[in-house]
XYZ file of C-alpha atoms in Angstrom:
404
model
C -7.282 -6.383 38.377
C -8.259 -9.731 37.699
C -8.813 -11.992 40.580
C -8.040 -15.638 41.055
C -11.681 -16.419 40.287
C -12.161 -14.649 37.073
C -8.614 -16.365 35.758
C -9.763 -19.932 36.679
C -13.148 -18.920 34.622
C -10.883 -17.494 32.058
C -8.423 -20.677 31.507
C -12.291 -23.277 32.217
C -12.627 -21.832 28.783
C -9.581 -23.064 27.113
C -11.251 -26.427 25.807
C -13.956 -24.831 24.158
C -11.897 -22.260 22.470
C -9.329 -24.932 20.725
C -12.360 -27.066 19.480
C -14.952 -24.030 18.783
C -12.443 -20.899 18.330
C -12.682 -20.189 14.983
C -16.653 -20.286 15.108
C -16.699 -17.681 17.298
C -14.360 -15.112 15.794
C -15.669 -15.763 12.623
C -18.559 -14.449 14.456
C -17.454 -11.842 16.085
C -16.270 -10.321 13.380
C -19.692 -10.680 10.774
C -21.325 -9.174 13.957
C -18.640 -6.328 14.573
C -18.454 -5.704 11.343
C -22.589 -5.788 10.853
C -22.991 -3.393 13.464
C -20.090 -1.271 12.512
C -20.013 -0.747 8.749
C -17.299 2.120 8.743
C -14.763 -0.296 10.488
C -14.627 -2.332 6.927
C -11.847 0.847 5.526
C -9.653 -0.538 8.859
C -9.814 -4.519 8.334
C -8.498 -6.404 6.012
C -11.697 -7.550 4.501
C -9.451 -9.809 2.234
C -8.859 -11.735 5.380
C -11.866 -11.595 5.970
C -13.003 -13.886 3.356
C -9.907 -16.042 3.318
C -10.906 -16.932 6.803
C -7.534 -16.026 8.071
C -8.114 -13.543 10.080
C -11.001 -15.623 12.020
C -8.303 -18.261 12.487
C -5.666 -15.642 13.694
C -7.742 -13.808 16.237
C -9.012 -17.555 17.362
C -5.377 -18.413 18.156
C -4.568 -15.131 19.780
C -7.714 -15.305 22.404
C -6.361 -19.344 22.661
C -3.090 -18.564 23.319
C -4.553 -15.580 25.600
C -6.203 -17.772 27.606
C -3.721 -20.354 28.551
C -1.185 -17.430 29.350
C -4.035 -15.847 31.638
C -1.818 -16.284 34.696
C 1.409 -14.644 33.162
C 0.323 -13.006 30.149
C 3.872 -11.276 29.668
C 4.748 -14.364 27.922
C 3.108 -12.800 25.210
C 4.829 -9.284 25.200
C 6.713 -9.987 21.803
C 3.222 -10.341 20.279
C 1.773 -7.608 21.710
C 4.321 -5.622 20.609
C 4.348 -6.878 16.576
C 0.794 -6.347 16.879
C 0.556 -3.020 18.586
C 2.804 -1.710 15.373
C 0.332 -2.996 12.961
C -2.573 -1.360 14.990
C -0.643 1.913 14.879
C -0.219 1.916 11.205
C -3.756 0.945 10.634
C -4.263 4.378 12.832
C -6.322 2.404 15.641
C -7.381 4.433 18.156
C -8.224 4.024 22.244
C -12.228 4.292 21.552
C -11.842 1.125 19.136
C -11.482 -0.925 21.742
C -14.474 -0.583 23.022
C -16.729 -1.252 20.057
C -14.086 -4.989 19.952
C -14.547 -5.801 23.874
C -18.548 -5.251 23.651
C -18.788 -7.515 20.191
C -16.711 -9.898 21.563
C -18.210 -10.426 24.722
C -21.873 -10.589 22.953
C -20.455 -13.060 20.576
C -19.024 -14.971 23.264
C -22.339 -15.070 25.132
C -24.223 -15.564 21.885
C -22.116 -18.407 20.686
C -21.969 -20.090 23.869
C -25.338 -19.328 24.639
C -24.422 -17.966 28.275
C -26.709 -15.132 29.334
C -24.756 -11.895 29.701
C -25.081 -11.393 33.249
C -23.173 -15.044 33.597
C -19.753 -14.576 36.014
C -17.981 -15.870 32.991
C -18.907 -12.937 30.756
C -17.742 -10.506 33.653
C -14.176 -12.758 34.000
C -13.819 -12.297 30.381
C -14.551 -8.414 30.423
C -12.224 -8.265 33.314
C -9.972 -10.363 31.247
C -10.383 -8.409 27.574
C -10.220 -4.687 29.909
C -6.549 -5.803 31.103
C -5.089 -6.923 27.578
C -6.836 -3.690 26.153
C -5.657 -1.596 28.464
C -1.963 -3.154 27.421
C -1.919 -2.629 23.871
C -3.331 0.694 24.314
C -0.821 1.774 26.355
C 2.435 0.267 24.230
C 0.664 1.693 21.194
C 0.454 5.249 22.659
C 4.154 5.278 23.196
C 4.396 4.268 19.192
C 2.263 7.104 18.381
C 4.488 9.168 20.690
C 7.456 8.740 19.404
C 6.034 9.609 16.019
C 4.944 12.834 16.898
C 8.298 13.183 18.335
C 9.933 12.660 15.128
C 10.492 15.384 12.672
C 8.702 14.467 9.235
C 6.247 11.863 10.356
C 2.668 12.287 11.235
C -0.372 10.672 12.879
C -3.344 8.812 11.010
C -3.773 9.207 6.649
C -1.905 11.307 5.081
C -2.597 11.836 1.454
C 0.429 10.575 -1.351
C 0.760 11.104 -4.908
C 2.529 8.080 -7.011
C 5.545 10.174 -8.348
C 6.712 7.156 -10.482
C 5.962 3.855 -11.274
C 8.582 0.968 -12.083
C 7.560 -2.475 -13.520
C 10.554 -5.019 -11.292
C 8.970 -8.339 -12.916
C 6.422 -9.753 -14.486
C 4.002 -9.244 -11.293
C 5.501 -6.703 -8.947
C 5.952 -2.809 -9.829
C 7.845 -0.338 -7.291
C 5.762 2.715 -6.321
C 7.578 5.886 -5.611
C 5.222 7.932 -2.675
C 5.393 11.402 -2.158
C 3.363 14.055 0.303
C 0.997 15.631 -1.514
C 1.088 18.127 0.911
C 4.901 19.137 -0.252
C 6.131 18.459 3.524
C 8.937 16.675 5.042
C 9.400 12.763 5.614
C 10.627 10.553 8.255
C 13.925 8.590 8.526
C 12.970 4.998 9.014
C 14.960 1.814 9.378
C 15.061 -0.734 6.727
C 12.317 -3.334 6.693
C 9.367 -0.982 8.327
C 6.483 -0.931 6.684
C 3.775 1.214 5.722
C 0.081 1.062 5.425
C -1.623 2.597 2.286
C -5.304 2.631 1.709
C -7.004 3.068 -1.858
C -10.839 2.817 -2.553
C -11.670 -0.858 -4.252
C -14.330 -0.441 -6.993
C -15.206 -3.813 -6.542
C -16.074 -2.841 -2.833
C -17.426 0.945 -3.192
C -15.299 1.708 0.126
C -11.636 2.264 1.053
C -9.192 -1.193 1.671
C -6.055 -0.650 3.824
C -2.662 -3.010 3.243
C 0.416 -2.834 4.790
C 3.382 -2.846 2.536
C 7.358 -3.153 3.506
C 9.472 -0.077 2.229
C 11.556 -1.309 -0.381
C 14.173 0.867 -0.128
C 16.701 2.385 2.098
C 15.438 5.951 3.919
C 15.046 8.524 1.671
C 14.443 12.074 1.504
C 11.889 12.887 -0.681
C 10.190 9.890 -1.010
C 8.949 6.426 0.317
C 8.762 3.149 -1.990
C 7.109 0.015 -2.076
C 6.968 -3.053 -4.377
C 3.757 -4.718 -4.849
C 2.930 -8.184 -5.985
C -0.209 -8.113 -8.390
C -2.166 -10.854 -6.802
C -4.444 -12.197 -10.260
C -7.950 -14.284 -9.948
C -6.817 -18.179 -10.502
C -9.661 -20.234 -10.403
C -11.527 -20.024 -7.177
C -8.931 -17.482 -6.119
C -10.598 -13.978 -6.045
C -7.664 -11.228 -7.132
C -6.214 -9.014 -4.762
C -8.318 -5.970 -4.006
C -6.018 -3.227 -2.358
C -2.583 -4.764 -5.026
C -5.047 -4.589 -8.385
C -6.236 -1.212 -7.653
C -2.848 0.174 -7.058
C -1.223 -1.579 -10.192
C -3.909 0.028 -12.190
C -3.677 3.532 -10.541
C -1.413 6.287 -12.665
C 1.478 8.236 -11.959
C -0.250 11.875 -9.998
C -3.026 9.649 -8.410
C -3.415 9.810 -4.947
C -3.482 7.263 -1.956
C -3.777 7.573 1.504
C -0.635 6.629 3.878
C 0.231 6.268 7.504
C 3.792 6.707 8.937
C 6.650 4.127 8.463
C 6.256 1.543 11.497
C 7.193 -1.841 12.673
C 9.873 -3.933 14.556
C 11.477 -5.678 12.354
C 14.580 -3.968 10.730
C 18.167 -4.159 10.881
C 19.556 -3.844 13.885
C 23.296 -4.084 13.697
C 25.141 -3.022 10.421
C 28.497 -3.574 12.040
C 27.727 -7.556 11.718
C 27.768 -9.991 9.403
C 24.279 -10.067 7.825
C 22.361 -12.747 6.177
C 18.947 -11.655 3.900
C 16.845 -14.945 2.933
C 13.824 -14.129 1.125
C 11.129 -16.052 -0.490
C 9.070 -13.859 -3.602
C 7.973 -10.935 -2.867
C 8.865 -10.650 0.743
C 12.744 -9.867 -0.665
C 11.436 -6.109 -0.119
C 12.701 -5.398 3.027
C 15.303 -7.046 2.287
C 16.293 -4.558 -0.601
C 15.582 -2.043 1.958
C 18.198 -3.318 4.293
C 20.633 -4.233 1.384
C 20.318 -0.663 0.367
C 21.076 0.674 3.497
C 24.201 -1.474 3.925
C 25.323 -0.308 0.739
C 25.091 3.681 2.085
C 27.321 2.375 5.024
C 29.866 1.229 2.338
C 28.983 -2.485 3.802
C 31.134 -2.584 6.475
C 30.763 -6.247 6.623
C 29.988 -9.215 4.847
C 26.044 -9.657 3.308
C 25.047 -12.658 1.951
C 21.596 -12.299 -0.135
C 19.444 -15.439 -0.268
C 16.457 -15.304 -2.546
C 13.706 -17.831 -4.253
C 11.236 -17.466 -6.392
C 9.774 -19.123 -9.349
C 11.755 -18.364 -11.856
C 13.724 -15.625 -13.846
C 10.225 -13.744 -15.042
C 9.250 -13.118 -11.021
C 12.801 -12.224 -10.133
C 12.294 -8.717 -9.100
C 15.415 -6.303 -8.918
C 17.497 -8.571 -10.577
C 19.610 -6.346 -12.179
C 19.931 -3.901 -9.474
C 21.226 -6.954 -7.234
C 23.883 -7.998 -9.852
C 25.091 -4.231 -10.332
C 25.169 -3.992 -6.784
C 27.229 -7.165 -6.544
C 30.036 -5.970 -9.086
C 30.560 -3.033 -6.855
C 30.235 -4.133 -3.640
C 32.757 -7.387 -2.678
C 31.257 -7.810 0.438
C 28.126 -9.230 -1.533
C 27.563 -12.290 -1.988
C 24.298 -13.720 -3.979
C 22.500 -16.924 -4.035
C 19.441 -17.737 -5.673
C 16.849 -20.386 -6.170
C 14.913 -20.916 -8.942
C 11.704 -23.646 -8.655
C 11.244 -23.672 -12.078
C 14.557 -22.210 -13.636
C 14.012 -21.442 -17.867
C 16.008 -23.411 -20.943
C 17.652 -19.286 -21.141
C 18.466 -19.438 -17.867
C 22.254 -19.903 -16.992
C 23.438 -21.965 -13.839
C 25.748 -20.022 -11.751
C 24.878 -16.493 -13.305
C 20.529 -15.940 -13.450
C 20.368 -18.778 -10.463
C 22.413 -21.233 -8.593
C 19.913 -23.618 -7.620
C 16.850 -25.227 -9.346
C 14.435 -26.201 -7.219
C 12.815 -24.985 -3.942
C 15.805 -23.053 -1.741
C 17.151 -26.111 0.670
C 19.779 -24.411 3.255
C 21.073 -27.403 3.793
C 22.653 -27.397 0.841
C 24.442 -24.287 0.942
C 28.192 -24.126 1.204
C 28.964 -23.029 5.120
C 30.452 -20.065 3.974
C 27.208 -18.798 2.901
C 25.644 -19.626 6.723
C 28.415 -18.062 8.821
C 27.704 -19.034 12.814
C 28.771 -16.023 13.707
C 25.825 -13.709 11.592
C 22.560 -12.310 12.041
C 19.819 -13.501 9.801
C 16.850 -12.001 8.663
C 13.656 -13.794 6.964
C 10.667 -12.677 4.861
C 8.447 -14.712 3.026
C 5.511 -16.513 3.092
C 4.704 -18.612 6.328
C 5.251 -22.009 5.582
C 8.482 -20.971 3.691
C 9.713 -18.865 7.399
C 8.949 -21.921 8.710
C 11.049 -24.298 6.712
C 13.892 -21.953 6.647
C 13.790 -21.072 10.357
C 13.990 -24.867 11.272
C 16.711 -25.360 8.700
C 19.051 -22.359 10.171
C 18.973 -23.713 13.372
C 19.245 -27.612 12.486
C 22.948 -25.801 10.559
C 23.331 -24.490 14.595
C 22.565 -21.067 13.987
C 20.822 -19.785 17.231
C 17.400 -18.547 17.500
C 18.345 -15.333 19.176
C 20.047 -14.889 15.849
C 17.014 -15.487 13.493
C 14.807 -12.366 12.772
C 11.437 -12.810 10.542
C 8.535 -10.522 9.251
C 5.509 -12.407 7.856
C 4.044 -11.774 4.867
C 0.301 -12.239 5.305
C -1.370 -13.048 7.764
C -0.706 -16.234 10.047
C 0.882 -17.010 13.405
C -0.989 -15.349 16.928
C -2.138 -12.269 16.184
C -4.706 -10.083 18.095
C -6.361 -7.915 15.039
């Protein structure tokens, strides 16, 4: 238990972490990661050298810190988080090797000697927030073992089938090498698949949405090919899979996560920016099996008509289902491209210009994208009075407070 002391050493810190914060995760992690090679086939190393994940972790011990006195502020966090830890198959005894690199960095950056109170208030500090995600994330892995078809850690996958959707995202169709059974799992979980990067010499783990409905015989994903542009370096773990064959093999872990539809007897609302309309297929899918019980409207934007994944599998599903209702944006819409039918709006997607009808009050909505576009549609649904209870998001990529 923390006592009053340790807390008021804990929050003395706060300054130092919003001016100096990303300094010392960044090295935190080139010391973690130093002293622990093998951990490099659990962390994104991507994020790594984006700098992201330095920034992330930085905002999470932040926000950590001025929440000392009532940390459950930060429960919805802890428990996004704890869902991505269990799909990257992190384990009790990982903590450990984080709490000791963190509190050497923090003495190391800070240049206060290890036996300082303020290393043991942070110790006492890190212990309690461990001990929290370790316990939410052992009633995760739980309930998987509880759960006919899934499975703890890697489990090895053959790509049964491959399916180009656009010009940069192919579907990947996933099943057991081992011949067993698979999990249900709601629409918009995610999996985590891990391939070995040439480029790297050592395994890469990503987590992916499932981009489809639950099946029985097999899980799907779409991925984005993420191509070198200039100083941008290609995507490591999206490259390797899009040049993997049908029969290859890739390591999985169990469908996860907490965001996914949660009532199909409402009126539903998908908006979607690129490729984070996956889950959104997923959910669409699903509603479809249900015989759509209630109105969907599906709001997408993207590019144009050459990135438009599942295009036509959108449009059949719109002349049988009249419940459906499709809108799309197109930033940079083609000469072949016909208002009203490929697109109804050129441009970047503004919700503010979308007929009410489209934004019923009375729906639930559901975002995916990437983070500046949540943002801007987020603000936007609730400036058209749609409440935030009623706004659900999964971010693609990494941003926002998060603890790994």
């Amino acid at each position: 238990m923390l006592t009053q002391s340790q807390k008021d050493l804990v929050k003395a810190t706060v300054p130092v972490l919003r001016e100096h914060g990303v300094a010392l995760t960044s090295y935190f992690y080139n010391r973690m990661l130093t002293n622990n090679p093998d951990l490099k086939e659990t962390f994104n190393l991507a994020h790594q050298r984006s700098g992201a994940q330095a920034q992330a972790l930085a905002g999470a011990v932040l926000a950590y810190a001025e929440n000392i006195e009532d940390p459950s502020v930060l429960a919805p966090v802890i428990e996004l988080v704890a869902h991505k830890h269990v799909s990257l198959n992190i384990q009790a005894p990982d903590y450990n090797i984080v709490g000791e690199n963190l509190l050497h960095s923090i003495s190391e950056v800070l240049k206060v000697p290890m036996e300082d109170e303020l290393i043991a208030a942070w110790a006492a500090a890190y212990g309690q927030l461990a001990n929290v995600f370790i316990e939410t994330e052992q009633k995760i892995y739980q309930e998987h073992e509880q759960t006919q078809g899934s499975w703890l850690g890697w489990r090895k996958f053959k790509i049964a089938k491959k399916v180009q959707e656009s010009s940069e995202i192919t579907s990947f169709y996933l099943i057991p090498s081992d011949g067993g059974k698979l999990p249900p799992h709601q629409a918009g979980q995610y999996i985590s698949v891990r391939v070995t990067v040439p480029e790297l010499g050592h395994k890469q783990p990503r987590q992916y949405s499932l981009s489809d409905s639950s099946r029985a015989d097999h899980l799907r994903i779409s991925v984005k090919r993420e191509d070198a542009q200039g100083d941008k370096i290609g995507g490591w773990v999206s490259n390797t899979l899009h040049a993997m064959q049908e029969n290859d093999e890739i390591e999985v872990t169990a469908p996860t996560g907490n965001f996914f539809l949660f009532d199909s007897h409402k009126t539903n609302v998908l908006i979607s920016g690129g490729v984070g309309l996956t889950p959104m297929i997923a959910m669409l899918n699903h509603l479809v099996s249900l015989d759509m019980p209630k109105p969907v409207h599906f709001i997408h934007a993207c590019r144009g008509s050459q990135v438009h994944a599942m295009k036509q599998h959108l449009n059949d599903l719109k002349t049988q289902q009249p419940n459906l209702s499709l809108w799309t944006a197109y930033e940079h819409p083609q000469s072949s491209d016909v208002l009203g039918q490929d697109y109804h709006h050129a441009g970047r997607l503004n919700l503010a210009e979308l007929p009410a009808e489209q934004l019923p009050v009375d729906a639930d909505y559901y975002l995916c994208g990437p983070i500046p576009f949540m943002h801007e549609q987020h603000k936007a649904l609730v400036a058209r009075g749609i409440k935030p209870e009623q706004i659900h998001s999964e971010a693609f990529g990494t941003g926002g407070v998060h603890f790994s």
